[in-house]
Amino acid sequence: MKPTQLEIQCSMQILKPVHKVFEAIVNPEQMTNYFISKSSGRMEEGKKLIWNFPEIKADVPVKVDKVIKDEYISYYWENGESTQLVEMSLKPYKDGTTIVTVTEKGMENNEAGIKWLKGNTEGWANFLACLKAWMEYGVHLRKGAFDYRFDKK
């Protein structure tokens, strides 16, 4: 029997302490270096935010659900006609590094859900790679990466 709900999960080790990685995720001034282009505020429990991304020209509503300092962040965001739960867990690892695991849940196992699964799995892998590049090397991988999508042909 196939599952009725689809779920994405990706993990990556970031060679920085948990508290620094946590701050990079909740602080919009840091998030703009690897994930979003703009946010209406800091990720705090119960807060409603608007995010903008460099690859799409749209406001993305975000409702922060739960925040446990240096351990866990969850929020809901809208994906067209539906809303998904995103959970990020941070676990200390060897030598003061951090394992970041991102899980996104809530799409039906149908054609639209499979399309979402493909696109958002790619997106979360990109998120983790960009977070790692920014945290460890100060490299902003997303800068200019999506400009071609807005060029008029």
PDB file of C-alpha atoms in Angstrom:
ATOM      1  CA  MET A   1       0.000   0.000   0.000  1.00  0.00           C
ATOM      2  CA  LYS A   2       1.429   3.382  -0.960  1.00  0.00           C
ATOM      3  CA  PRO A   3       1.417   6.220   1.601  1.00  0.00           C
ATOM      4  CA  THR A   4      -1.304   8.845   1.218  1.00  0.00           C
ATOM      5  CA  GLN A   5       0.927  11.741   2.352  1.00  0.00           C
ATOM      6  CA  LEU A   6       4.312  12.570   0.866  1.00  0.00           C
ATOM      7  CA  GLU A   7       7.250  13.802   2.934  1.00  0.00           C
ATOM      8  CA  ILE A   8      10.644  15.249   2.069  1.00  0.00           C
ATOM      9  CA  GLN A   9      13.663  14.833   4.316  1.00  0.00           C
ATOM     10  CA  CYS A  10      17.246  16.019   3.736  1.00  0.00           C
ATOM     11  CA  SER A  11      20.208  16.362   6.079  1.00  0.00           C
ATOM     12  CA  MET A  12      23.661  17.887   5.940  1.00  0.00           C
ATOM     13  CA  GLN A  13      26.536  18.510   8.319  1.00  0.00           C
ATOM     14  CA  ILE A  14      27.512  22.154   8.774  1.00  0.00           C
ATOM     15  CA  LEU A  15      30.975  22.736  10.200  1.00  0.00           C
ATOM     16  CA  LYS A  16      29.800  25.350  12.685  1.00  0.00           C
ATOM     17  CA  PRO A  17      28.370  25.177  16.230  1.00  0.00           C
ATOM     18  CA  VAL A  18      24.626  24.687  16.701  1.00  0.00           C
ATOM     19  CA  HIS A  19      23.999  28.185  18.089  1.00  0.00           C
ATOM     20  CA  LYS A  20      25.564  29.820  15.004  1.00  0.00           C
ATOM     21  CA  VAL A  21      23.582  27.643  12.605  1.00  0.00           C
ATOM     22  CA  PHE A  22      20.364  28.299  14.535  1.00  0.00           C
ATOM     23  CA  GLU A  23      20.926  32.063  14.349  1.00  0.00           C
ATOM     24  CA  ALA A  24      21.619  31.830  10.609  1.00  0.00           C
ATOM     25  CA  ILE A  25      18.227  30.155  10.149  1.00  0.00           C
ATOM     26  CA  VAL A  26      16.064  32.445  12.308  1.00  0.00           C
ATOM     27  CA  ASN A  27      17.738  35.792  11.569  1.00  0.00           C
ATOM     28  CA  PRO A  28      16.538  37.328   8.279  1.00  0.00           C
ATOM     29  CA  GLU A  29      19.723  39.381   7.924  1.00  0.00           C
ATOM     30  CA  GLN A  30      21.648  36.114   7.694  1.00  0.00           C
ATOM     31  CA  MET A  31      18.984  34.216   5.723  1.00  0.00           C
ATOM     32  CA  THR A  32      19.286  36.706   2.861  1.00  0.00           C
ATOM     33  CA  ASN A  33      22.839  35.462   2.299  1.00  0.00           C
ATOM     34  CA  TYR A  34      21.791  31.932   1.375  1.00  0.00           C
ATOM     35  CA  PHE A  35      17.997  31.419   1.219  1.00  0.00           C
ATOM     36  CA  ILE A  36      15.555  34.307   0.880  1.00  0.00           C
ATOM     37  CA  SER A  37      15.886  37.753  -0.653  1.00  0.00           C
ATOM     38  CA  LYS A  38      13.674  39.461   1.951  1.00  0.00           C
ATOM     39  CA  SER A  39      11.700  38.757   5.145  1.00  0.00           C
ATOM     40  CA  SER A  40       9.235  40.795   7.157  1.00  0.00           C
ATOM     41  CA  GLY A  41      10.898  39.703  10.414  1.00  0.00           C
ATOM     42  CA  ARG A  42      12.782  37.245  12.558  1.00  0.00           C
ATOM     43  CA  MET A  43      11.484  33.697  13.022  1.00  0.00           C
ATOM     44  CA  GLU A  44       9.800  33.684  16.431  1.00  0.00           C
ATOM     45  CA  GLU A  45       7.080  31.389  17.729  1.00  0.00           C
ATOM     46  CA  GLY A  46       3.587  32.411  16.568  1.00  0.00           C
ATOM     47  CA  LYS A  47       4.848  35.127  14.218  1.00  0.00           C
ATOM     48  CA  LYS A  48       3.396  35.590  10.716  1.00  0.00           C
ATOM     49  CA  LEU A  49       6.013  36.558   8.146  1.00  0.00           C
ATOM     50  CA  ILE A  50       6.267  37.256   4.446  1.00  0.00           C
ATOM     51  CA  TRP A  51       9.282  35.879   2.595  1.00  0.00           C
ATOM     52  CA  ASN A  52      10.523  36.700  -0.886  1.00  0.00           C
ATOM     53  CA  PHE A  53      12.853  34.450  -2.855  1.00  0.00           C
ATOM     54  CA  PRO A  54      15.288  35.360  -5.623  1.00  0.00           C
ATOM     55  CA  GLU A  55      13.841  32.737  -7.987  1.00  0.00           C
ATOM     56  CA  ILE A  56      10.171  33.711  -7.743  1.00  0.00           C
ATOM     57  CA  LYS A  57       8.463  37.071  -7.752  1.00  0.00           C
ATOM     58  CA  ALA A  58       5.802  36.446  -5.131  1.00  0.00           C
ATOM     59  CA  ASP A  59       5.147  36.960  -1.444  1.00  0.00           C
ATOM     60  CA  VAL A  60       5.260  33.677   0.468  1.00  0.00           C
ATOM     61  CA  PRO A  61       3.273  33.706   3.733  1.00  0.00           C
ATOM     62  CA  VAL A  62       5.012  31.900   6.608  1.00  0.00           C
ATOM     63  CA  LYS A  63       3.513  31.156  10.013  1.00  0.00           C
ATOM     64  CA  VAL A  64       6.169  30.207  12.561  1.00  0.00           C
ATOM     65  CA  ASP A  65       4.899  27.340  14.689  1.00  0.00           C
ATOM     66  CA  LYS A  66       7.512  26.291  17.230  1.00  0.00           C
ATOM     67  CA  VAL A  67      11.040  27.465  18.022  1.00  0.00           C
ATOM     68  CA  ILE A  68      13.338  25.744  20.515  1.00  0.00           C
ATOM     69  CA  LYS A  69      16.595  27.671  20.665  1.00  0.00           C
ATOM     70  CA  ASP A  70      19.520  25.805  19.117  1.00  0.00           C
ATOM     71  CA  GLU A  71      17.385  22.667  18.528  1.00  0.00           C
ATOM     72  CA  TYR A  72      14.238  23.002  16.444  1.00  0.00           C
ATOM     73  CA  ILE A  73      12.225  25.317  14.203  1.00  0.00           C
ATOM     74  CA  SER A  74       8.889  24.586  12.556  1.00  0.00           C
ATOM     75  CA  TYR A  75       6.674  26.677  10.352  1.00  0.00           C
ATOM     76  CA  TYR A  76       3.874  26.451   7.833  1.00  0.00           C
ATOM     77  CA  TRP A  77       4.113  27.975   4.394  1.00  0.00           C
ATOM     78  CA  GLU A  78       1.814  28.122   1.457  1.00  0.00           C
ATOM     79  CA  ASN A  79       2.523  26.210  -1.717  1.00  0.00           C
ATOM     80  CA  GLY A  80      -0.044  27.466  -4.171  1.00  0.00           C
ATOM     81  CA  GLU A  81      -3.349  26.036  -2.974  1.00  0.00           C
ATOM     82  CA  SER A  82      -2.040  24.077   0.021  1.00  0.00           C
ATOM     83  CA  THR A  83      -0.018  24.631   3.173  1.00  0.00           C
ATOM     84  CA  GLN A  84       2.973  22.514   4.198  1.00  0.00           C
ATOM     85  CA  LEU A  85       4.713  21.993   7.509  1.00  0.00           C
ATOM     86  CA  VAL A  86       8.484  22.487   7.471  1.00  0.00           C
ATOM     87  CA  GLU A  87      10.551  21.232  10.398  1.00  0.00           C
ATOM     88  CA  MET A  88      14.252  21.878  10.929  1.00  0.00           C
ATOM     89  CA  SER A  89      16.146  20.049  13.609  1.00  0.00           C
ATOM     90  CA  LEU A  90      19.693  20.905  14.655  1.00  0.00           C
ATOM     91  CA  LYS A  91      21.813  18.318  16.422  1.00  0.00           C
ATOM     92  CA  PRO A  92      25.322  18.861  17.764  1.00  0.00           C
ATOM     93  CA  TYR A  93      27.836  16.511  16.202  1.00  0.00           C
ATOM     94  CA  LYS A  94      31.548  15.757  16.524  1.00  0.00           C
ATOM     95  CA  ASP A  95      33.988  18.606  17.096  1.00  0.00           C
ATOM     96  CA  GLY A  96      31.257  21.213  17.594  1.00  0.00           C
ATOM     97  CA  THR A  97      29.647  20.799  14.174  1.00  0.00           C
ATOM     98  CA  THR A  98      25.910  20.587  13.463  1.00  0.00           C
ATOM     99  CA  ILE A  99      23.650  18.171  11.612  1.00  0.00           C
ATOM    100  CA  VAL A 100      20.708  20.037  10.077  1.00  0.00           C
ATOM    101  CA  THR A 101      17.698  17.966   9.038  1.00  0.00           C
ATOM    102  CA  VAL A 102      14.864  19.531   7.064  1.00  0.00           C
ATOM    103  CA  THR A 103      11.515  17.760   6.744  1.00  0.00           C
ATOM    104  CA  GLU A 104       8.564  19.064   4.739  1.00  0.00           C
ATOM    105  CA  LYS A 105       5.187  17.326   4.975  1.00  0.00           C
ATOM    106  CA  GLY A 106       1.695  17.460   3.777  1.00  0.00           C
ATOM    107  CA  MET A 107       1.156  16.786   0.085  1.00  0.00           C
ATOM    108  CA  GLU A 108      -1.112  14.066  -1.236  1.00  0.00           C
ATOM    109  CA  ASN A 109       0.454  11.142  -3.084  1.00  0.00           C
ATOM    110  CA  ASN A 110      -0.877  12.114  -6.514  1.00  0.00           C
ATOM    111  CA  GLU A 111       0.490  13.772  -9.655  1.00  0.00           C
ATOM    112  CA  ALA A 112       0.600  17.261  -8.086  1.00  0.00           C
ATOM    113  CA  GLY A 113       2.197  15.847  -4.938  1.00  0.00           C
ATOM    114  CA  ILE A 114       4.892  14.025  -6.901  1.00  0.00           C
ATOM    115  CA  LYS A 115       5.699  17.237  -8.794  1.00  0.00           C
ATOM    116  CA  TRP A 116       5.952  19.048  -5.434  1.00  0.00           C
ATOM    117  CA  LEU A 117       8.139  16.248  -4.032  1.00  0.00           C
ATOM    118  CA  LYS A 118      10.591  16.547  -6.932  1.00  0.00           C
ATOM    119  CA  GLY A 119      10.798  20.342  -6.859  1.00  0.00           C
ATOM    120  CA  ASN A 120      10.967  20.815  -3.109  1.00  0.00           C
ATOM    121  CA  THR A 121      13.447  17.970  -2.558  1.00  0.00           C
ATOM    122  CA  GLU A 122      15.711  19.804  -4.993  1.00  0.00           C
ATOM    123  CA  GLY A 123      14.955  23.050  -3.159  1.00  0.00           C
ATOM    124  CA  TRP A 124      15.827  21.700   0.286  1.00  0.00           C
ATOM    125  CA  ALA A 125      19.061  20.122  -0.969  1.00  0.00           C
ATOM    126  CA  ASN A 126      19.901  23.540  -2.444  1.00  0.00           C
ATOM    127  CA  PHE A 127      18.977  25.239   0.860  1.00  0.00           C
ATOM    128  CA  LEU A 128      21.396  23.013   2.796  1.00  0.00           C
ATOM    129  CA  ALA A 129      24.212  23.435   0.242  1.00  0.00           C
ATOM    130  CA  CYS A 130      23.743  27.218   0.262  1.00  0.00           C
ATOM    131  CA  LEU A 131      23.618  27.305   4.076  1.00  0.00           C
ATOM    132  CA  LYS A 132      26.844  25.278   4.230  1.00  0.00           C
ATOM    133  CA  ALA A 133      28.622  27.480   1.653  1.00  0.00           C
ATOM    134  CA  TRP A 134      27.581  30.638   3.501  1.00  0.00           C
ATOM    135  CA  MET A 135      28.326  29.400   7.023  1.00  0.00           C
ATOM    136  CA  GLU A 136      31.660  27.778   6.252  1.00  0.00           C
ATOM    137  CA  TYR A 137      33.096  29.893   3.422  1.00  0.00           C
ATOM    138  CA  GLY A 138      31.082  33.130   3.247  1.00  0.00           C
ATOM    139  CA  VAL A 139      29.987  32.272  -0.298  1.00  0.00           C
ATOM    140  CA  HIS A 140      26.521  33.431  -1.418  1.00  0.00           C
ATOM    141  CA  LEU A 141      25.620  30.660  -3.912  1.00  0.00           C
ATOM    142  CA  ARG A 142      22.147  31.995  -4.716  1.00  0.00           C
ATOM    143  CA  LYS A 143      23.330  35.466  -5.714  1.00  0.00           C
ATOM    144  CA  GLY A 144      22.620  35.763  -9.425  1.00  0.00           C
ATOM    145  CA  ALA A 145      21.686  32.081  -9.697  1.00  0.00           C
ATOM    146  CA  PHE A 146      18.129  32.755 -10.864  1.00  0.00           C
ATOM    147  CA  ASP A 147      18.477  36.004 -12.809  1.00  0.00           C
ATOM    148  CA  TYR A 148      18.011  34.113 -16.100  1.00  0.00           C
ATOM    149  CA  ARG A 149      14.406  33.321 -15.108  1.00  0.00           C
ATOM    150  CA  PHE A 150      13.477  36.980 -15.405  1.00  0.00           C
ATOM    151  CA  ASP A 151      15.329  37.869 -18.633  1.00  0.00           C
ATOM    152  CA  LYS A 152      12.996  38.753 -21.472  1.00  0.00           C
ATOM    153  CA  LYS A 153      13.638  36.688 -24.574  1.00  0.00           C
TER     154      LYS A 153
END
